[in-house]
Short mmCIF file of C-alpha atoms and ligand atoms in Angstrom, two decimals:
data_model
loop_
_atom_site.label_atom_id
_atom_site.label_comp_id
_atom_site.label_asym_id
_atom_site.label_seq_id
_atom_site.Cartn_x
_atom_site.Cartn_y
_atom_site.Cartn_z
CA MET A 1 127.84 94.25 164.90
CA THR A 2 125.69 91.37 164.84
CA THR A 3 123.37 90.17 167.78
CA VAL A 4 121.33 87.50 169.04
CA LEU A 5 117.66 89.14 169.41
CA THR A 6 115.59 87.79 172.37
CA SER A 7 112.75 85.73 171.07
CA GLN A 8 109.72 83.65 172.35
CA VAL A 9 108.92 86.49 174.94
CA LYS A 10 106.20 85.40 177.39
CA LYS A 11 105.17 88.87 178.12
CA LEU A 12 106.37 92.86 178.50
CA SER A 13 105.42 94.86 181.46
CA GLY A 14 106.51 97.79 183.30
CA GLU A 15 106.54 101.32 182.28
CA LEU A 16 109.15 103.39 180.26
CA SER A 17 109.94 107.35 179.96
CA ILE A 18 110.54 107.64 176.03
CA PRO A 19 113.51 109.67 174.90
CA GLY A 20 112.88 113.01 173.22
CA ASP A 21 111.50 113.32 169.79
CA LYS A 22 114.18 113.48 167.28
CA SER A 23 112.59 116.04 165.09
CA ILE A 24 111.91 118.49 167.83
CA SER A 25 115.57 118.03 169.43
CA HIS A 26 117.28 118.95 165.85
CA ARG A 27 114.93 121.98 165.67
CA SER A 28 115.63 122.95 169.33
CA ILE A 29 119.69 123.38 168.38
CA MET A 30 118.66 124.88 165.09
CA PHE A 31 116.41 127.39 166.55
CA GLY A 32 118.84 128.03 169.52
CA ALA A 33 121.45 128.84 167.22
CA ILE A 34 119.78 131.20 164.99
CA ALA A 35 118.03 133.12 167.76
CA LYS A 36 119.43 135.62 170.12
CA GLY A 37 120.11 134.69 173.75
CA THR A 38 120.86 131.50 175.69
CA THR A 39 118.55 128.75 174.50
CA THR A 40 118.28 126.03 176.97
CA VAL A 41 116.89 122.32 175.89
CA SER A 42 115.78 119.55 178.36
CA ASN A 43 115.07 116.12 177.52
CA PHE A 44 117.28 116.39 174.40
CA LEU A 45 117.79 113.13 172.44
CA THR A 46 121.17 112.11 172.45
CA GLY A 47 121.08 109.69 169.25
CA GLU A 48 123.61 110.35 166.99
CA ASP A 49 121.58 111.98 164.50
CA CYS A 50 120.86 114.89 166.98
CA LEU A 51 124.79 115.04 168.02
CA SER A 52 125.38 115.50 164.39
CA THR A 53 123.40 118.79 164.43
CA ILE A 54 125.21 119.98 167.36
CA ALA A 55 128.74 119.32 165.78
CA CYS A 56 127.63 120.95 162.72
CA PHE A 57 126.40 124.17 164.47
CA GLN A 58 129.78 124.13 166.51
CA LYS A 59 131.37 124.36 163.14
CA LEU A 60 129.51 127.21 162.24
CA GLY A 61 130.95 129.07 165.46
CA VAL A 62 128.00 128.74 167.76
CA THR A 63 128.59 127.76 171.33
CA ILE A 64 126.98 124.66 172.39
CA ASN A 65 127.26 122.98 175.79
CA GLN A 66 125.78 119.52 176.22
CA GLN A 67 125.60 117.30 179.47
CA GLU A 68 123.70 114.29 178.55
CA ASN A 69 119.92 115.43 177.68
CA PHE A 70 120.50 119.02 178.89
CA VAL A 71 121.85 121.56 176.05
CA GLU A 72 122.61 125.26 176.36
CA ILE A 73 123.17 126.96 173.17
CA ILE A 74 124.54 130.76 172.89
CA GLY A 75 122.63 132.03 169.80
CA LYS A 76 123.76 135.39 168.27
CA GLY A 77 121.07 135.53 165.22
CA PHE A 78 121.56 134.24 161.84
CA GLU A 79 124.35 136.71 161.62
CA GLY A 80 126.22 134.99 164.32
CA LEU A 81 126.87 131.96 161.98
CA LYS A 82 130.74 131.82 160.56
CA GLU A 83 131.98 130.47 157.62
CA PRO A 84 133.23 126.83 158.53
CA THR A 85 136.68 125.84 157.98
CA GLU A 86 135.78 122.24 157.75
CA LEU A 87 133.15 120.10 156.02
CA LEU A 88 129.99 119.83 157.85
CA ASN A 89 129.12 116.14 158.42
CA VAL A 90 125.71 115.25 158.99
CA GLY A 91 126.16 111.34 159.51
CA ASN A 92 122.85 109.62 158.76
CA SER A 93 120.62 112.45 159.06
CA GLY A 94 118.51 113.72 156.47
CA THR A 95 116.72 116.36 158.70
CA THR A 96 120.10 117.91 159.41
CA ILE A 97 121.30 118.31 156.05
CA ARG A 98 117.74 119.50 154.61
CA LEU A 99 117.05 122.17 157.06
CA MET A 100 120.76 123.10 157.46
CA LEU A 101 120.72 124.01 153.70
CA GLY A 102 117.80 126.35 154.23
CA ILE A 103 119.61 128.12 157.02
CA LEU A 104 123.04 128.22 155.02
CA SER A 105 121.20 129.43 151.90
CA GLY A 106 120.75 132.98 153.34
CA ARG A 107 124.28 133.31 154.97
CA PRO A 108 126.87 134.85 152.95
CA PHE A 109 129.44 132.45 152.94
CA PHE A 110 130.50 129.11 151.55
CA ALA A 111 129.87 125.63 153.34
CA ALA A 112 130.02 122.21 152.15
CA LEU A 113 128.19 119.40 153.56
CA GLU A 114 128.67 115.70 153.27
CA GLY A 115 127.05 112.55 155.26
CA ASP A 116 127.31 108.80 155.29
CA ALA A 117 126.66 106.15 152.45
CA SER A 118 122.91 106.27 153.26
CA ILE A 119 122.68 110.05 152.82
CA ALA A 120 124.81 109.78 149.67
CA LYS A 121 121.79 108.14 148.04
CA ARG A 122 118.98 110.39 149.32
CA PRO A 123 117.55 112.89 146.99
CA MET A 124 118.61 116.84 147.59
CA THR A 125 116.97 118.30 144.84
CA ARG A 126 113.86 118.68 146.39
CA VAL A 127 115.67 121.14 148.75
CA THR A 128 118.34 122.53 146.34
CA ASP A 129 115.81 123.23 143.55
CA PRO A 130 113.49 125.75 145.66
CA LEU A 131 116.40 127.04 147.42
CA ARG A 132 118.21 127.90 144.08
CA GLU A 133 115.00 129.60 142.96
CA MET A 134 115.22 131.94 146.22
CA GLY A 135 118.71 132.76 144.88
CA ALA A 136 121.06 130.57 146.85
CA SER A 137 124.02 129.05 144.90
CA ILE A 138 124.35 125.20 145.40
CA ASP A 139 126.42 122.76 143.93
CA GLY A 140 126.67 119.11 144.38
CA ARG A 141 127.19 115.66 142.78
CA VAL A 142 124.76 115.22 139.78
CA ASN A 143 124.01 118.92 139.68
CA GLY A 144 122.84 119.13 143.11
CA LYS A 145 121.17 115.89 143.33
CA PHE A 146 123.50 114.25 145.76
CA THR A 147 126.02 114.61 148.46
CA PRO A 148 128.64 116.42 148.87
CA ILE A 149 126.73 119.54 148.49
CA SER A 150 128.11 123.06 148.78
CA VAL A 151 126.15 126.48 149.19
CA ARG A 152 127.31 129.75 148.90
CA GLY A 153 124.48 131.67 150.51
CA GLY A 154 123.10 135.05 149.77
CA SER A 155 120.24 137.60 149.33
CA LEU A 156 116.94 135.64 149.26
CA ASN A 157 113.88 136.52 147.85
CA GLY A 158 110.68 135.36 149.21
CA PHE A 159 108.23 133.27 146.93
CA THR A 160 105.53 130.99 146.94
CA TYR A 161 106.23 127.17 146.43
CA GLU A 162 103.86 124.24 146.11
CA LEU A 163 105.52 121.22 147.32
CA PRO A 164 105.62 118.44 145.07
CA MET A 165 105.66 115.86 147.85
CA ALA A 166 104.53 116.01 151.44
CA SER A 167 107.85 116.49 153.06
CA ALA A 168 108.32 118.61 156.68
CA GLN A 169 111.93 118.58 155.94
CA VAL A 170 111.67 120.29 152.49
CA LYS A 171 108.69 122.79 154.16
CA SER A 172 111.04 123.34 156.98
CA ALA A 173 114.26 124.17 154.81
CA ILE A 174 112.22 126.74 152.76
CA LEU A 175 110.59 128.31 155.84
CA LEU A 176 114.32 128.73 157.49
CA ALA A 177 115.21 130.26 154.15
CA GLY A 178 112.33 132.39 154.17
CA LEU A 179 113.11 133.85 157.67
CA GLN A 180 116.13 135.52 155.87
CA ALA A 181 114.48 136.27 152.40
CA SER A 182 112.78 139.74 151.37
CA GLY A 183 109.11 139.94 151.44
CA THR A 184 106.82 136.81 152.34
CA THR A 185 107.67 133.06 151.61
CA THR A 186 104.86 130.65 151.34
CA VAL A 187 105.01 126.86 151.31
CA ILE A 188 101.74 125.18 150.14
CA GLU A 189 101.64 121.30 151.07
CA PRO A 190 99.62 118.93 149.28
CA SER A 191 99.02 117.10 152.82
CA ARG A 192 99.76 118.64 156.04
CA THR A 193 103.02 117.42 157.51
CA ARG A 194 104.56 117.58 160.79
CA ASP A 195 104.33 121.18 162.07
CA HIS A 196 107.15 121.25 164.62
CA THR A 197 109.10 124.14 162.62
CA GLU A 198 106.03 126.28 162.74
CA ARG A 199 105.51 125.77 166.25
CA MET A 200 109.13 126.48 167.26
CA ILE A 201 108.92 129.82 165.16
CA ARG A 202 106.52 130.68 167.50
CA GLN A 203 108.03 129.53 170.54
CA PHE A 204 111.13 131.76 169.51
CA GLY A 205 108.82 134.79 169.35
CA GLY A 206 108.70 134.75 165.58
CA GLU A 207 105.45 134.87 163.55
CA VAL A 208 103.91 132.39 161.01
CA THR A 209 100.94 132.16 159.47
CA ILE A 210 98.79 129.22 158.52
CA ASP A 211 95.85 129.04 156.18
CA GLY A 212 94.71 125.65 155.18
CA LEU A 213 97.73 124.08 153.58
CA ALA A 214 99.52 127.12 153.15
CA VAL A 215 102.32 128.20 155.65
CA SER A 216 103.90 131.72 155.37
CA VAL A 217 106.62 133.38 157.24
CA LYS A 218 108.07 137.08 156.54
CA GLY A 219 111.56 137.61 156.16
CA GLY A 220 113.76 139.78 158.44
CA GLN A 221 112.27 138.55 161.71
CA SER A 222 114.40 138.35 165.03
CA LEU A 223 114.08 135.09 167.15
CA LYS A 224 114.77 135.20 170.96
CA ALA A 225 116.02 132.27 172.90
CA THR A 226 113.64 130.44 175.13
CA HIS A 227 113.46 127.04 176.98
CA VAL A 228 112.45 123.87 174.91
CA HIS A 229 111.12 120.95 176.85
CA VAL A 230 111.40 118.19 174.13
CA PRO A 231 108.53 115.55 174.65
CA GLY A 232 109.16 112.08 174.15
CA ASP A 233 109.26 110.59 170.63
CA ILE A 234 105.94 108.93 169.36
CA SER A 235 107.98 107.45 166.59
CA SER A 236 110.20 105.58 169.34
CA ALA A 237 107.33 104.93 171.52
CA ALA A 238 105.64 103.06 168.39
CA PHE A 239 107.88 100.12 168.58
CA PHE A 240 106.61 99.69 172.27
CA LEU A 241 103.19 100.32 171.43
CA VAL A 242 103.33 97.59 168.81
CA ALA A 243 105.27 95.03 171.11
CA GLY A 244 102.53 95.59 173.85
CA ALA A 245 99.80 95.07 171.23
CA ILE A 246 101.37 91.51 169.90
CA VAL A 247 103.18 90.15 172.83
CA PRO A 248 100.72 88.05 174.80
CA ASN A 249 99.73 88.76 178.44
CA SER A 250 101.70 92.44 178.31
CA GLU A 251 100.84 95.78 179.92
CA VAL A 252 103.36 98.56 178.94
CA THR A 253 102.95 102.30 180.02
CA LEU A 254 104.83 104.67 177.87
CA ARG A 255 105.22 108.25 179.73
CA ASN A 256 105.51 111.73 178.33
CA VAL A 257 104.83 110.79 174.82
CA GLY A 258 104.56 113.65 172.25
CA LEU A 259 100.91 113.68 170.88
CA ASN A 260 101.26 116.45 168.13
CA PRO A 261 98.15 115.72 166.01
CA SER A 262 100.41 115.76 162.96
CA ARG A 263 102.34 112.81 164.28
CA THR A 264 99.50 110.54 165.94
CA GLY A 265 98.84 108.52 162.89
CA ILE A 266 99.97 105.37 164.62
CA ILE A 267 97.39 105.97 167.40
CA ASP A 268 94.47 106.35 165.11
CA VAL A 269 95.40 103.31 163.08
CA MET A 270 96.02 101.25 166.18
CA VAL A 271 92.76 102.11 167.48
CA ASP A 272 91.20 101.47 164.14
CA MET A 273 92.73 98.07 164.14
CA GLY A 274 91.15 97.26 167.41
CA ALA A 275 94.28 97.78 169.72
CA ASP A 276 93.80 98.18 173.62
CA LEU A 277 95.51 101.64 173.86
CA HIS A 278 94.64 103.92 176.54
CA VAL A 279 95.63 107.69 176.66
CA SER A 280 95.96 109.34 179.83
CA SER A 281 97.33 112.59 181.58
CA GLU A 282 96.95 114.56 178.44
CA GLU A 283 98.64 117.85 178.66
CA LEU A 284 97.63 120.19 175.77
CA GLU A 285 99.03 123.68 177.15
CA ALA A 286 102.57 123.15 176.18
CA ALA A 287 103.96 124.01 172.88
CA GLU A 288 103.71 120.40 171.97
CA PRO A 289 101.02 118.26 173.62
CA VAL A 290 102.14 115.19 175.72
CA ALA A 291 100.22 112.22 177.43
CA ASP A 292 101.07 108.70 178.77
CA LEU A 293 100.05 105.56 176.62
CA THR A 294 99.12 102.25 177.90
CA ILE A 295 98.78 99.29 175.68
CA LYS A 296 97.69 95.68 176.21
CA PRO A 297 97.38 92.89 173.65
CA SER A 298 93.73 92.33 171.95
CA SER A 299 92.66 90.65 168.78
CA LEU A 300 93.69 92.88 165.89
CA ARG A 301 91.89 93.28 162.32
CA ALA A 302 93.54 94.41 159.07
CA THR A 303 93.03 97.92 157.48
CA THR A 304 93.96 100.29 154.67
CA ILE A 305 96.20 103.16 155.25
CA GLU A 306 96.61 105.81 152.57
CA GLY A 307 96.14 109.34 151.68
CA ASP A 308 96.49 112.26 154.21
CA MET A 309 97.38 109.65 156.69
CA ILE A 310 100.69 108.65 155.56
CA PRO A 311 102.47 112.00 156.45
CA ARG A 312 101.12 111.50 159.80
CA LEU A 313 102.97 108.19 160.30
CA ILE A 314 105.36 107.95 157.59
CA ASP A 315 108.30 106.70 159.97
CA GLU A 316 106.18 104.33 161.65
CA LEU A 317 105.26 102.32 158.65
CA PRO A 318 107.88 99.80 159.36
CA ILE A 319 106.42 98.79 162.65
CA ILE A 320 103.15 99.01 161.46
CA ALA A 321 103.71 96.56 158.55
CA LEU A 322 104.81 94.05 161.76
CA LEU A 323 101.69 94.57 163.33
CA ALA A 324 99.51 93.94 160.42
CA THR A 325 101.31 90.50 160.03
CA GLN A 326 99.54 89.60 163.25
CA ALA A 327 96.00 91.18 162.56
CA GLU A 328 93.11 89.30 160.83
CA GLY A 329 92.77 90.02 157.11
CA ILE A 330 94.83 91.99 154.74
CA THR A 331 96.31 95.40 155.56
CA VAL A 332 97.06 97.59 152.43
CA ILE A 333 99.37 100.56 152.45
CA LYS A 334 99.08 102.94 149.60
CA ASP A 335 100.42 106.50 148.52
CA ALA A 336 103.73 105.81 150.46
CA GLU A 337 106.20 106.12 147.55
CA GLU A 338 108.08 108.42 150.16
CA LEU A 339 109.33 105.09 152.01
CA LYS A 340 111.62 104.68 148.94
CA VAL A 341 113.68 107.73 149.91
CA LYS A 342 114.20 107.14 153.69
CA GLU A 343 117.51 105.82 155.33
CA THR A 344 116.87 102.94 153.10
CA ASN A 345 114.38 102.07 150.52
CA ARG A 346 111.68 100.92 153.15
CA ILE A 347 109.37 99.25 151.12
CA ASP A 348 112.09 96.90 149.96
CA THR A 349 113.77 96.47 153.15
CA VAL A 350 110.50 96.01 155.42
CA VAL A 351 109.30 93.39 152.84
CA HIS A 352 112.54 91.60 152.55
CA GLU A 353 113.34 91.39 156.27
CA LEU A 354 109.66 90.27 157.14
CA LYS A 355 109.56 87.77 154.64
CA THR A 356 112.98 86.17 156.02
CA LEU A 357 110.84 85.46 159.20
CA GLY A 358 108.18 84.11 157.60
CA ALA A 359 105.52 86.87 156.99
CA LYS A 360 103.55 87.03 154.22
CA ILE A 361 104.00 90.47 152.56
CA GLU A 362 104.30 91.86 148.98
CA ALA A 363 105.86 95.12 148.04
CA THR A 364 103.87 97.40 145.50
CA ASP A 365 104.79 100.43 143.74
CA ASP A 366 103.83 102.81 146.45
CA GLY A 367 103.44 100.68 149.67
CA MET A 368 102.73 96.95 150.80
CA ILE A 369 100.30 94.43 151.19
CA ILE A 370 100.47 92.56 154.29
CA TYR A 371 98.58 89.18 154.88
CA GLY A 372 97.78 88.80 158.64
CA GLY A 373 97.83 85.80 160.74
CA SER A 374 101.54 84.84 160.03
CA LYS A 375 103.42 82.80 162.62
CA LEU A 376 106.87 84.23 162.45
CA HIS A 377 110.02 82.18 162.64
CA GLY A 378 113.79 82.44 163.51
CA GLY A 379 116.20 83.63 160.82
CA ARG A 380 119.02 86.16 159.98
CA VAL A 381 117.96 89.72 159.40
CA ASN A 382 119.78 92.80 158.63
CA SER A 383 119.03 96.66 159.42
CA HIS A 384 120.70 97.64 156.58
CA GLY A 385 121.94 100.35 158.28
CA ASP A 386 118.38 101.73 159.14
CA HIS A 387 117.50 102.42 162.93
CA ARG A 388 113.87 101.92 162.26
CA ILE A 389 114.28 98.56 160.45
CA GLY A 390 116.73 97.43 163.14
CA MET A 391 114.08 98.13 165.90
CA MET A 392 111.13 96.68 164.11
CA LEU A 393 113.13 93.47 163.77
CA ALA A 394 113.98 93.40 167.63
CA ILE A 395 110.18 93.52 168.15
CA ALA A 396 109.40 90.97 165.44
CA SER A 397 111.88 88.68 167.30
CA LEU A 398 109.98 88.87 170.49
CA ILE A 399 107.12 86.92 168.84
CA SER A 400 109.26 84.72 166.64
CA ASP A 401 109.43 81.14 167.75
CA GLY A 402 113.17 80.48 166.64
CA GLU A 403 116.43 82.39 167.06
CA VAL A 404 116.66 85.65 165.14
CA ILE A 405 120.16 87.20 164.37
CA LEU A 406 120.27 90.82 163.56
CA GLU A 407 122.98 92.27 161.56
CA ASN A 408 124.11 95.99 161.71
CA GLU A 409 122.31 96.40 165.02
CA GLU A 410 124.32 99.50 165.99
CA ALA A 411 122.10 101.53 163.52
CA ILE A 412 119.60 101.79 166.26
CA SER A 413 121.32 104.34 168.14
CA VAL A 414 120.79 106.92 165.48
CA SER A 415 117.37 107.64 167.13
CA TYR A 416 117.32 105.37 170.28
CA PRO A 417 120.40 104.65 172.22
CA MET A 418 118.60 103.16 175.02
CA PHE A 419 116.46 101.15 172.83
CA PHE A 420 117.81 97.45 174.13
CA ALA A 421 118.22 98.59 177.69
CA HIS A 422 114.30 99.86 177.71
CA LEU A 423 113.37 96.51 175.88
CA ASN A 424 115.07 94.29 178.63
CA LYS A 425 113.54 96.34 181.25
CA LEU A 426 110.19 95.22 179.87
CA ILE A 427 111.11 91.63 179.64
CA ASN A 428 112.43 91.32 183.02
C1 LIG B 1 111.12 114.90 159.47
C2 LIG B 1 110.36 114.54 158.30
C3 LIG B 1 110.09 113.22 157.84
C4 LIG B 1 110.64 112.13 158.74
C5 LIG B 1 111.93 112.12 159.21
C6 LIG B 1 111.74 113.67 160.02
C7 LIG B 1 111.60 116.08 160.04
O1 LIG B 1 110.90 113.23 156.53
O2 LIG B 1 110.80 110.83 157.92
O3 LIG B 1 112.28 111.30 159.91
O4 LIG B 1 112.15 116.25 161.08
O5 LIG B 1 110.93 116.97 159.44
P1 LIG B 1 110.36 114.01 155.16
O6 LIG B 1 110.17 115.30 155.39
O7 LIG B 1 111.44 113.76 154.30
O8 LIG B 1 109.01 113.11 154.92
#
């Protein structure tokens, strides 16, 4: 679908309750399914990606009742999962396919997985290689590199694996296989990535050892059902943080945003750039810390984003690129090759689409160079089926001085079905 976005906005004001975190929502269903007993989940994200996870586990024989953002999962342990009679369709969701491959690698049955056109281009060898090394039989297009992928799980051996890239999805897939393997499985990360899987293993009564960049689990653990309250998704909040920072005269408060330190790179970068961002009502005791965030416009300066910071804000780089177009000076993003294998090649899509609106921005091999102080104008842009590109362009439109038309706007419902309703609430 094509939509005319709102442009030339005078100010944004008000507050929003940010929908549930996508990474944690996926994991709440997966852990509920492999634990024993009835798990309940509140503030579950009803975006299409997380609904794909529910549908896949229902096909594996798990009873899951969902009413809007409340979900009940009747788990019967890993052994309760049954051979599916149909293909498991993960839609657009990389987290679903990669983490499920880890779970299915330890199950003594056959399953086949597929997804949409974007999933068909995303590399799976990063998970299929280590899972094969543990003992799973996996096949797929181009020798298991791409979907469709089939897995016949079985008995797995624990091992130590040095991750070649900083990826929480790969780490999590191996840990989920490791929970079913003999002995201990250790994953060594090149840089720390989001640790929701580790936190959730503990929340479901399991044990995980973290020693620097090494994360270990013992096989044969039994997990117990629990209640999971999903905090607001900082990756969704990011769009309104940047909007509040660049639309003049704004004041926006975002409630109950998850502030897991492995995800708060955007806050550190915005503060470093001079953003007027205030954190309040911090609750640090829960499995995942949360707080309220208030943002107002201020003069912004360029920055360099690189190294260990990248995994802490990998999904926020498209919206940070927009922010950098409004800062003074030249912002450099490096060490972010992983952007090339997201829902789209986000180096190419960000650079191409922002250029269409008049930004001065260049692609590099591992990131982007963004020249600040650009005035954005109207134009015809495209999400390319990537939810985060669609939302970034909708925020860019707010400060554009002409009409912005967005193609493939429907991609946004992958992670934020209420996005336009929330944006309109702040405009009016
Ligand atoms: C995710 C990990 C990240 C992130 C994705 C969600 C997760 O992917 O980009 O949106 O839930 O583990 P990688 O692990 O590929 O970096």
